[in-house]
Amino acid sequence: MSESHLVIDHVSKSFGSNQVVHDASLAVEQGEFVSFLGPSGCGKTTILRMVAGFEIPTTGRIVIDGKDVTNLKPNRRNIAGNIGFGLKVAGASSAEVAARVKETLAMIKLPQLEDRYPWQLSGGQQQRVALARALAPRPSVLLLDEPLSALDAKIRVSLREEIRSIQQSLGITTIFVTHDQEEALSMSDRVMVMNTGRIEQTGTPFEVYNRPATRFVASFVGTLSLVNVTVQDPAKGTLGAGDTVFSGITLPAGAKAGDRHLLALRPEALRVGAEKGRITLTGTVTTVDFLGSVIRIRMDAAGASISLDMFNDPTVLPSKPGDRIEVGFTPESVLLLPPDKG
């Protein structure tokens, strides 16, 4: 871990008797973009503040470029700054400050706005300027805490593409805090998923989405349909949910008849109609949501509410509530999670 650019080494943080971060460890490589993803209050911003120096860990340490910065003040960590002020604090000459301001504004596509006041800028422009302020001193680590949360959907998509492009072109190690799973999955080299102060999983977007390590990660990242099932025949990978039988599913090592699990399915894993080699499920459509390029169908089947995503085809009318339909999915698309408590 010591060779990584940024190391969060067994860090915990308590405020009085309230422990908000529990033994968090993460190694971030030079130029890597890592998102901290989780619900409000999960501890992700507290970790960011400890990296920045605004909070001191109760236990553990923060290491940047091989240097222990755990007790250093923020202005000694080469992390935060703004367009002009940060450069002046760093001792840059007036000419260098002016040149860097122009260069950074051009980078964020606002070359003519250096004399504008904040109230003269749109929300998207203000966020670009905030990014420029952080980038101007050429920080060792760029920290971004929910920078897109107050913007409308189209501007968010545009800005996240710009942030990622600039970050890659400069090769700056970046920590991005968000509660938006789409932002985290689309922008990151790796995603660290947090829940109640603990790191549940760290991995690539592909790994976190397709191979969730815990039930929380599986449910928080993406949409998931959950069916309570019982193992019937471990050798054949047979699971039962009432009158519905699922066969050919790989079960955990040591599984035995009577074990309970949650069978989890992503909406995109299901297709309308029965096909050879796919497990078939029959149910009744409850809702149909038109989402533009995608239509989401919800159906009651196997004692659960099942979601199915299908691409919009203008020549084909989708099912409607009350219809009986068959859907199919492959055994490989199934996630098996611990059962509901109780």
CSV table of C-alpha atoms in Angstrom, one decimal:
chain,number,residue,atom,x,y,z
A,1,MET,CA,0.0,0.0,0.0
A,2,SER,CA,2.8,2.4,0.7
A,3,GLU,CA,3.8,2.7,-3.0
A,4,SER,CA,0.3,4.0,-4.0
A,5,HIS,CA,-0.2,7.7,-4.5
A,6,LEU,CA,-2.9,8.1,-1.9
A,7,VAL,CA,-3.3,5.7,1.0
A,8,ILE,CA,-6.1,5.6,3.5
A,9,ASP,CA,-4.7,3.2,6.1
A,10,HIS,CA,-7.1,1.7,8.6
A,11,VAL,CA,-8.8,5.1,9.2
A,12,SER,CA,-11.6,5.5,11.8
A,13,LYS,CA,-13.4,8.6,12.9
A,14,SER,CA,-15.6,9.3,15.9
A,15,PHE,CA,-17.4,12.4,17.0
A,16,GLY,CA,-17.8,11.8,20.8
A,17,SER,CA,-19.4,8.3,21.1
A,18,ASN,CA,-20.6,8.3,17.5
A,19,GLN,CA,-18.3,6.4,15.2
A,20,VAL,CA,-19.0,7.6,11.7
A,21,VAL,CA,-16.1,5.8,9.9
A,22,HIS,CA,-15.0,2.2,10.8
A,23,ASP,CA,-11.5,1.0,9.9
A,24,ALA,CA,-11.5,2.2,6.2
A,25,SER,CA,-8.6,1.3,4.0
A,26,LEU,CA,-8.0,2.2,0.4
A,27,ALA,CA,-5.0,2.6,-1.9
A,28,VAL,CA,-5.4,5.0,-4.9
A,29,GLU,CA,-2.9,4.9,-7.7
A,30,GLN,CA,-1.4,8.0,-9.5
A,31,GLY,CA,-3.9,9.4,-12.0
A,32,GLU,CA,-6.7,7.1,-10.8
A,33,PHE,CA,-10.3,8.3,-10.6
A,34,VAL,CA,-12.1,6.8,-7.6
A,35,SER,CA,-15.7,7.5,-6.6
A,36,PHE,CA,-16.9,7.2,-3.0
A,37,LEU,CA,-20.5,6.1,-3.4
A,38,GLY,CA,-23.2,5.6,-0.8
A,39,PRO,CA,-26.3,7.1,0.8
A,40,SER,CA,-26.3,10.3,2.9
A,41,GLY,CA,-24.7,9.8,6.2
A,42,CYS,CA,-22.6,6.8,5.2
A,43,GLY,CA,-19.3,8.4,6.0
A,44,LYS,CA,-18.0,9.1,2.5
A,45,THR,CA,-17.6,12.9,2.9
A,46,THR,CA,-16.0,12.4,6.3
A,47,ILE,CA,-13.3,10.3,4.7
A,48,LEU,CA,-12.9,13.0,2.0
A,49,ARG,CA,-12.5,15.7,4.7
A,50,MET,CA,-9.8,13.6,6.5
A,51,VAL,CA,-7.9,13.3,3.2
A,52,ALA,CA,-8.2,17.1,2.8
A,53,GLY,CA,-7.1,17.8,6.4
A,54,PHE,CA,-10.3,19.3,7.6
A,55,GLU,CA,-10.8,16.4,10.0
A,56,ILE,CA,-8.1,14.3,11.8
A,57,PRO,CA,-8.6,10.6,12.0
A,58,THR,CA,-9.4,9.1,15.4
A,59,THR,CA,-7.2,6.1,14.4
A,60,GLY,CA,-5.2,5.3,11.3
A,61,ARG,CA,-3.3,7.5,8.9
A,62,ILE,CA,-3.4,9.3,5.5
A,63,VAL,CA,-0.4,9.0,3.2
A,64,ILE,CA,0.2,11.1,0.0
A,65,ASP,CA,3.2,10.4,-2.2
A,66,GLY,CA,4.7,8.3,0.5
A,67,LYS,CA,4.4,11.1,3.1
A,68,ASP,CA,2.3,10.8,6.2
A,69,VAL,CA,0.0,13.8,6.1
A,70,THR,CA,-2.4,12.7,8.8
A,71,ASN,CA,-1.8,15.7,11.1
A,72,LEU,CA,-0.8,18.3,8.4
A,73,LYS,CA,-3.0,21.3,7.9
A,74,PRO,CA,-5.0,21.5,4.6
A,75,ASN,CA,-2.8,24.2,3.1
A,76,ARG,CA,0.3,21.9,3.5
A,77,ARG,CA,-1.1,19.0,1.5
A,78,ASN,CA,-1.2,20.3,-2.1
A,79,ILE,CA,-4.8,19.4,-2.4
A,80,ALA,CA,-7.1,22.4,-2.3
A,81,GLY,CA,-7.0,25.9,-3.9
A,82,ASN,CA,-8.7,28.3,-6.2
A,83,ILE,CA,-7.8,30.0,-9.5
A,84,GLY,CA,-5.9,33.0,-8.3
A,85,PHE,CA,-5.7,32.8,-4.6
A,86,GLY,CA,-4.2,29.3,-4.4
A,87,LEU,CA,-1.4,30.3,-6.8
A,88,LYS,CA,-0.6,33.5,-4.8
A,89,VAL,CA,-0.4,31.5,-1.6
A,90,ALA,CA,2.0,29.2,-3.4
A,91,GLY,CA,4.3,32.1,-4.2
A,92,ALA,CA,3.6,32.4,-7.9
A,93,SER,CA,4.4,35.8,-9.6
A,94,SER,CA,1.6,38.0,-10.9
A,95,ALA,CA,2.5,37.1,-14.5
A,96,GLU,CA,2.4,33.4,-13.7
A,97,VAL,CA,-0.9,33.8,-11.9
A,98,ALA,CA,-2.5,35.6,-14.9
A,99,ALA,CA,-1.2,33.0,-17.3
A,100,ARG,CA,-2.4,30.1,-15.3
A,101,VAL,CA,-5.8,31.7,-14.8
A,102,LYS,CA,-6.2,32.1,-18.6
A,103,GLU,CA,-4.9,28.6,-19.2
A,104,THR,CA,-7.3,27.0,-16.7
A,105,LEU,CA,-10.3,29.0,-17.9
A,106,ALA,CA,-9.6,27.8,-21.4
A,107,MET,CA,-9.4,24.2,-20.2
A,108,ILE,CA,-12.9,24.4,-18.8
A,109,LYS,CA,-14.2,26.2,-21.9
A,110,LEU,CA,-14.8,29.6,-20.2
A,111,PRO,CA,-11.9,31.7,-21.7
A,112,GLN,CA,-13.8,35.0,-21.7
A,113,LEU,CA,-15.2,35.0,-18.2
A,114,GLU,CA,-12.3,35.8,-15.9
A,115,ASP,CA,-13.7,39.2,-15.0
A,116,ARG,CA,-17.3,38.0,-14.3
A,117,TYR,CA,-18.8,37.9,-10.8
A,118,PRO,CA,-20.3,34.7,-9.5
A,119,TRP,CA,-23.9,36.0,-9.8
A,120,GLN,CA,-23.3,36.6,-13.5
A,121,LEU,CA,-22.6,32.9,-14.1
A,122,SER,CA,-25.0,30.1,-14.7
A,123,GLY,CA,-25.0,27.1,-12.4
A,124,GLY,CA,-23.0,25.1,-14.9
A,125,GLN,CA,-20.5,27.9,-15.3
A,126,GLN,CA,-20.1,28.2,-11.6
A,127,GLN,CA,-19.3,24.6,-11.3
A,128,ARG,CA,-16.7,24.9,-14.1
A,129,VAL,CA,-15.1,27.8,-12.3
A,130,ALA,CA,-15.0,25.8,-9.0
A,131,LEU,CA,-13.3,23.0,-10.9
A,132,ALA,CA,-10.8,25.6,-12.4
A,133,ARG,CA,-10.1,26.9,-8.9
A,134,ALA,CA,-9.2,23.4,-7.7
A,135,LEU,CA,-7.1,22.6,-10.8
A,136,ALA,CA,-5.1,25.9,-11.1
A,137,PRO,CA,-2.4,25.1,-8.4
A,138,ARG,CA,-1.9,21.7,-10.1
A,139,PRO,CA,-2.9,19.7,-7.0
A,140,SER,CA,-1.4,16.3,-6.2
A,141,VAL,CA,-4.9,15.0,-5.4
A,142,LEU,CA,-8.2,16.5,-6.6
A,143,LEU,CA,-11.2,16.2,-4.2
A,144,LEU,CA,-14.7,16.7,-5.5
A,145,ASP,CA,-17.6,16.5,-3.1
A,146,GLU,CA,-21.0,16.2,-4.9
A,147,PRO,CA,-20.1,18.8,-7.4
A,148,LEU,CA,-23.0,18.1,-9.8
A,149,SER,CA,-25.9,17.6,-7.3
A,150,ALA,CA,-27.6,21.0,-7.8
A,151,LEU,CA,-27.5,20.9,-11.7
A,152,ASP,CA,-30.2,19.7,-14.1
A,153,ALA,CA,-29.8,16.4,-15.8
A,154,LYS,CA,-28.4,17.5,-19.1
A,155,ILE,CA,-25.8,19.8,-17.6
A,156,ARG,CA,-24.8,17.0,-15.1
A,157,VAL,CA,-24.1,14.6,-18.0
A,158,SER,CA,-22.1,17.3,-19.9
A,159,LEU,CA,-20.1,18.3,-16.9
A,160,ARG,CA,-19.3,14.8,-15.8
A,161,GLU,CA,-17.9,14.1,-19.2
A,162,GLU,CA,-15.8,17.3,-19.1
A,163,ILE,CA,-14.5,16.5,-15.6
A,164,ARG,CA,-13.4,13.0,-16.6
A,165,SER,CA,-11.8,14.2,-19.8
A,166,ILE,CA,-9.8,17.0,-18.0
A,167,GLN,CA,-8.8,14.6,-15.2
A,168,GLN,CA,-7.5,12.1,-17.7
A,169,SER,CA,-5.6,14.7,-19.7
A,170,LEU,CA,-3.9,16.1,-16.6
A,171,GLY,CA,-3.4,12.7,-14.9
A,172,ILE,CA,-4.6,14.0,-11.6
A,173,THR,CA,-5.5,11.5,-8.9
A,174,THR,CA,-9.1,12.2,-8.1
A,175,ILE,CA,-11.6,11.3,-5.4
A,176,PHE,CA,-15.2,12.0,-6.3
A,177,VAL,CA,-17.9,11.8,-3.6
A,178,THR,CA,-21.5,11.1,-4.8
A,179,HIS,CA,-24.7,9.4,-3.9
A,180,ASP,CA,-25.6,9.0,-7.6
A,181,GLN,CA,-24.8,5.5,-8.9
A,182,GLU,CA,-24.9,6.6,-12.5
A,183,GLU,CA,-22.2,9.2,-12.0
A,184,ALA,CA,-20.0,6.8,-10.1
A,185,LEU,CA,-20.3,4.0,-12.6
A,186,SER,CA,-19.9,6.2,-15.7
A,187,MET,CA,-16.9,8.3,-14.5
A,188,SER,CA,-14.7,6.1,-12.3
A,189,ASP,CA,-11.8,3.7,-12.7
A,190,ARG,CA,-12.9,2.2,-9.4
A,191,VAL,CA,-15.9,2.7,-7.1
A,192,MET,CA,-15.8,2.4,-3.3
A,193,VAL,CA,-19.3,1.7,-1.9
A,194,MET,CA,-20.0,2.7,1.7
A,195,ASN,CA,-22.8,1.9,4.1
A,196,THR,CA,-23.1,3.1,7.8
A,197,GLY,CA,-19.4,4.1,8.0
A,198,ARG,CA,-18.0,0.9,6.5
A,199,ILE,CA,-16.5,0.1,3.1
A,200,GLU,CA,-18.7,-2.7,1.6
A,201,GLN,CA,-16.8,-3.1,-1.6
A,202,THR,CA,-14.2,-1.5,-3.8
A,203,GLY,CA,-13.9,-2.5,-7.5
A,204,THR,CA,-14.2,-1.4,-11.1
A,205,PRO,CA,-17.7,-0.3,-12.1
A,206,PHE,CA,-18.1,-3.6,-13.9
A,207,GLU,CA,-17.2,-5.6,-10.8
A,208,VAL,CA,-19.4,-3.6,-8.4
A,209,TYR,CA,-22.4,-3.8,-10.7
A,210,ASN,CA,-22.1,-7.4,-11.9
A,211,ARG,CA,-20.4,-9.0,-8.9
A,212,PRO,CA,-21.6,-7.2,-5.8
A,213,ALA,CA,-19.8,-8.4,-2.7
A,214,THR,CA,-22.7,-7.8,-0.3
A,215,ARG,CA,-26.5,-7.6,-0.4
A,216,PHE,CA,-26.3,-3.8,0.3
A,217,VAL,CA,-24.1,-3.3,-2.8
A,218,ALA,CA,-26.3,-5.4,-4.9
A,219,SER,CA,-29.4,-3.4,-3.9
A,220,PHE,CA,-27.9,0.1,-3.8
A,221,VAL,CA,-26.1,-0.1,-7.2
A,222,GLY,CA,-28.7,-0.5,-9.9
A,223,THR,CA,-32.2,-1.9,-9.8
A,224,LEU,CA,-32.7,-5.4,-8.4
A,225,SER,CA,-35.6,-7.9,-8.2
A,226,LEU,CA,-35.5,-10.2,-5.2
A,227,VAL,CA,-37.2,-13.6,-4.9
A,228,ASN,CA,-37.2,-15.6,-1.7
A,229,VAL,CA,-36.1,-19.1,-2.6
A,230,THR,CA,-35.3,-22.4,-0.9
A,231,VAL,CA,-32.8,-25.0,-2.1
A,232,GLN,CA,-34.5,-28.2,-3.3
A,233,ASP,CA,-31.7,-30.2,-4.9
A,234,PRO,CA,-28.1,-28.9,-4.4
A,235,ALA,CA,-26.7,-31.3,-7.0
A,236,LYS,CA,-29.0,-29.9,-9.8
A,237,GLY,CA,-28.9,-26.3,-8.6
A,238,THR,CA,-32.7,-26.4,-8.1
A,239,LEU,CA,-34.4,-23.6,-6.1
A,240,GLY,CA,-38.1,-23.3,-5.3
A,241,ALA,CA,-40.3,-20.3,-4.7
A,242,GLY,CA,-43.9,-21.6,-4.1
A,243,ASP,CA,-44.9,-23.4,-7.2
A,244,THR,CA,-42.1,-21.9,-9.3
A,245,VAL,CA,-38.9,-23.9,-9.8
A,246,PHE,CA,-35.5,-22.5,-10.9
A,247,SER,CA,-33.0,-25.1,-12.2
A,248,GLY,CA,-29.3,-25.1,-13.2
A,249,ILE,CA,-28.2,-22.3,-10.8
A,250,THR,CA,-24.7,-22.5,-9.3
A,251,LEU,CA,-25.2,-22.7,-5.5
A,252,PRO,CA,-22.7,-21.7,-2.8
A,253,ALA,CA,-20.3,-24.4,-1.7
A,254,GLY,CA,-21.8,-26.6,1.0
A,255,ALA,CA,-25.4,-25.7,0.1
A,256,LYS,CA,-28.0,-28.2,1.3
A,257,ALA,CA,-31.7,-28.8,0.8
A,258,GLY,CA,-33.8,-26.4,2.8
A,259,ASP,CA,-31.3,-23.5,2.8
A,260,ARG,CA,-32.9,-20.2,2.1
A,261,HIS,CA,-31.6,-17.5,-0.2
A,262,LEU,CA,-32.6,-14.4,-2.1
A,263,LEU,CA,-32.5,-14.9,-5.9
A,264,ALA,CA,-31.7,-11.5,-7.4
A,265,LEU,CA,-32.1,-10.4,-11.0
A,266,ARG,CA,-31.2,-7.2,-12.9
A,267,PRO,CA,-33.9,-5.8,-15.2
A,268,GLU,CA,-31.7,-6.1,-18.2
A,269,ALA,CA,-31.1,-9.8,-17.6
A,270,LEU,CA,-34.7,-10.7,-18.5
A,271,ARG,CA,-36.3,-11.0,-21.9
A,272,VAL,CA,-40.0,-11.4,-22.8
A,273,GLY,CA,-40.7,-14.9,-24.1
A,274,ALA,CA,-39.5,-18.4,-23.5
A,275,GLU,CA,-36.2,-19.4,-25.1
A,276,LYS,CA,-34.1,-22.6,-25.0
A,277,GLY,CA,-31.4,-22.6,-22.4
A,278,ARG,CA,-33.1,-19.9,-20.4
A,279,ILE,CA,-35.1,-20.2,-17.2
A,280,THR,CA,-38.7,-19.2,-17.8
A,281,LEU,CA,-40.9,-17.3,-15.3
A,282,THR,CA,-44.6,-16.6,-15.8
A,283,GLY,CA,-46.4,-13.7,-14.2
A,284,THR,CA,-48.9,-10.8,-14.4
A,285,VAL,CA,-47.9,-7.4,-15.6
A,286,THR,CA,-48.6,-4.7,-12.9
A,287,THR,CA,-47.1,-1.5,-14.4
A,288,VAL,CA,-45.5,-0.4,-17.6
A,289,ASP,CA,-43.2,2.7,-17.5
A,290,PHE,CA,-42.1,4.4,-20.8
A,291,LEU,CA,-38.6,5.8,-20.2
A,292,GLY,CA,-37.8,6.8,-23.8
A,293,SER,CA,-35.3,4.3,-25.2
A,294,VAL,CA,-36.2,1.8,-22.5
A,295,ILE,CA,-39.5,0.4,-21.3
A,296,ARG,CA,-39.6,-0.9,-17.8
A,297,ILE,CA,-42.2,-3.6,-17.1
A,298,ARG,CA,-43.1,-4.8,-13.6
A,299,MET,CA,-44.8,-8.1,-13.1
A,300,ASP,CA,-45.9,-10.3,-10.2
A,301,ALA,CA,-44.3,-13.7,-10.3
A,302,ALA,CA,-42.9,-16.3,-7.9
A,303,GLY,CA,-44.3,-14.3,-5.0
A,304,ALA,CA,-42.3,-11.2,-5.8
A,305,SER,CA,-42.3,-8.0,-7.9
A,306,ILE,CA,-40.0,-8.5,-10.9
A,307,SER,CA,-38.7,-5.7,-13.1
A,308,LEU,CA,-37.8,-6.2,-16.8
A,309,ASP,CA,-36.2,-3.6,-19.1
A,310,MET,CA,-36.7,-3.8,-22.9
A,311,PHE,CA,-35.6,-1.5,-25.6
A,312,ASN,CA,-38.3,0.6,-27.1
A,313,ASP,CA,-39.3,-0.6,-30.6
A,314,PRO,CA,-41.8,1.8,-32.3
A,315,THR,CA,-43.3,-1.1,-34.3
A,316,VAL,CA,-44.1,-3.2,-31.2
A,317,LEU,CA,-46.6,-2.3,-28.6
A,318,PRO,CA,-45.5,-3.2,-25.1
A,319,SER,CA,-47.4,-5.4,-22.7
A,320,LYS,CA,-50.1,-3.7,-20.6
A,321,PRO,CA,-51.2,-4.1,-16.9
A,322,GLY,CA,-53.1,-7.3,-16.4
A,323,ASP,CA,-51.4,-9.2,-19.2
A,324,ARG,CA,-49.9,-12.7,-18.5
A,325,ILE,CA,-46.4,-12.9,-19.9
A,326,GLU,CA,-43.4,-15.2,-19.9
A,327,VAL,CA,-39.9,-14.0,-19.3
A,328,GLY,CA,-36.6,-15.8,-19.5
A,329,PHE,CA,-33.1,-15.4,-18.1
A,330,THR,CA,-29.9,-17.4,-18.0
A,331,PRO,CA,-28.7,-19.2,-14.9
A,332,GLU,CA,-25.5,-17.2,-15.1
A,333,SER,CA,-27.4,-13.9,-14.7
A,334,VAL,CA,-28.7,-14.9,-11.2
A,335,LEU,CA,-27.2,-13.4,-8.0
A,336,LEU,CA,-27.7,-15.4,-4.8
A,337,LEU,CA,-27.8,-13.2,-1.7
A,338,PRO,CA,-28.4,-13.9,2.0
A,339,PRO,CA,-32.1,-14.4,2.9
A,340,ASP,CA,-34.3,-11.7,4.5
A,341,LYS,CA,-34.0,-11.7,8.3
A,342,GLY,CA,-36.9,-13.0,10.3
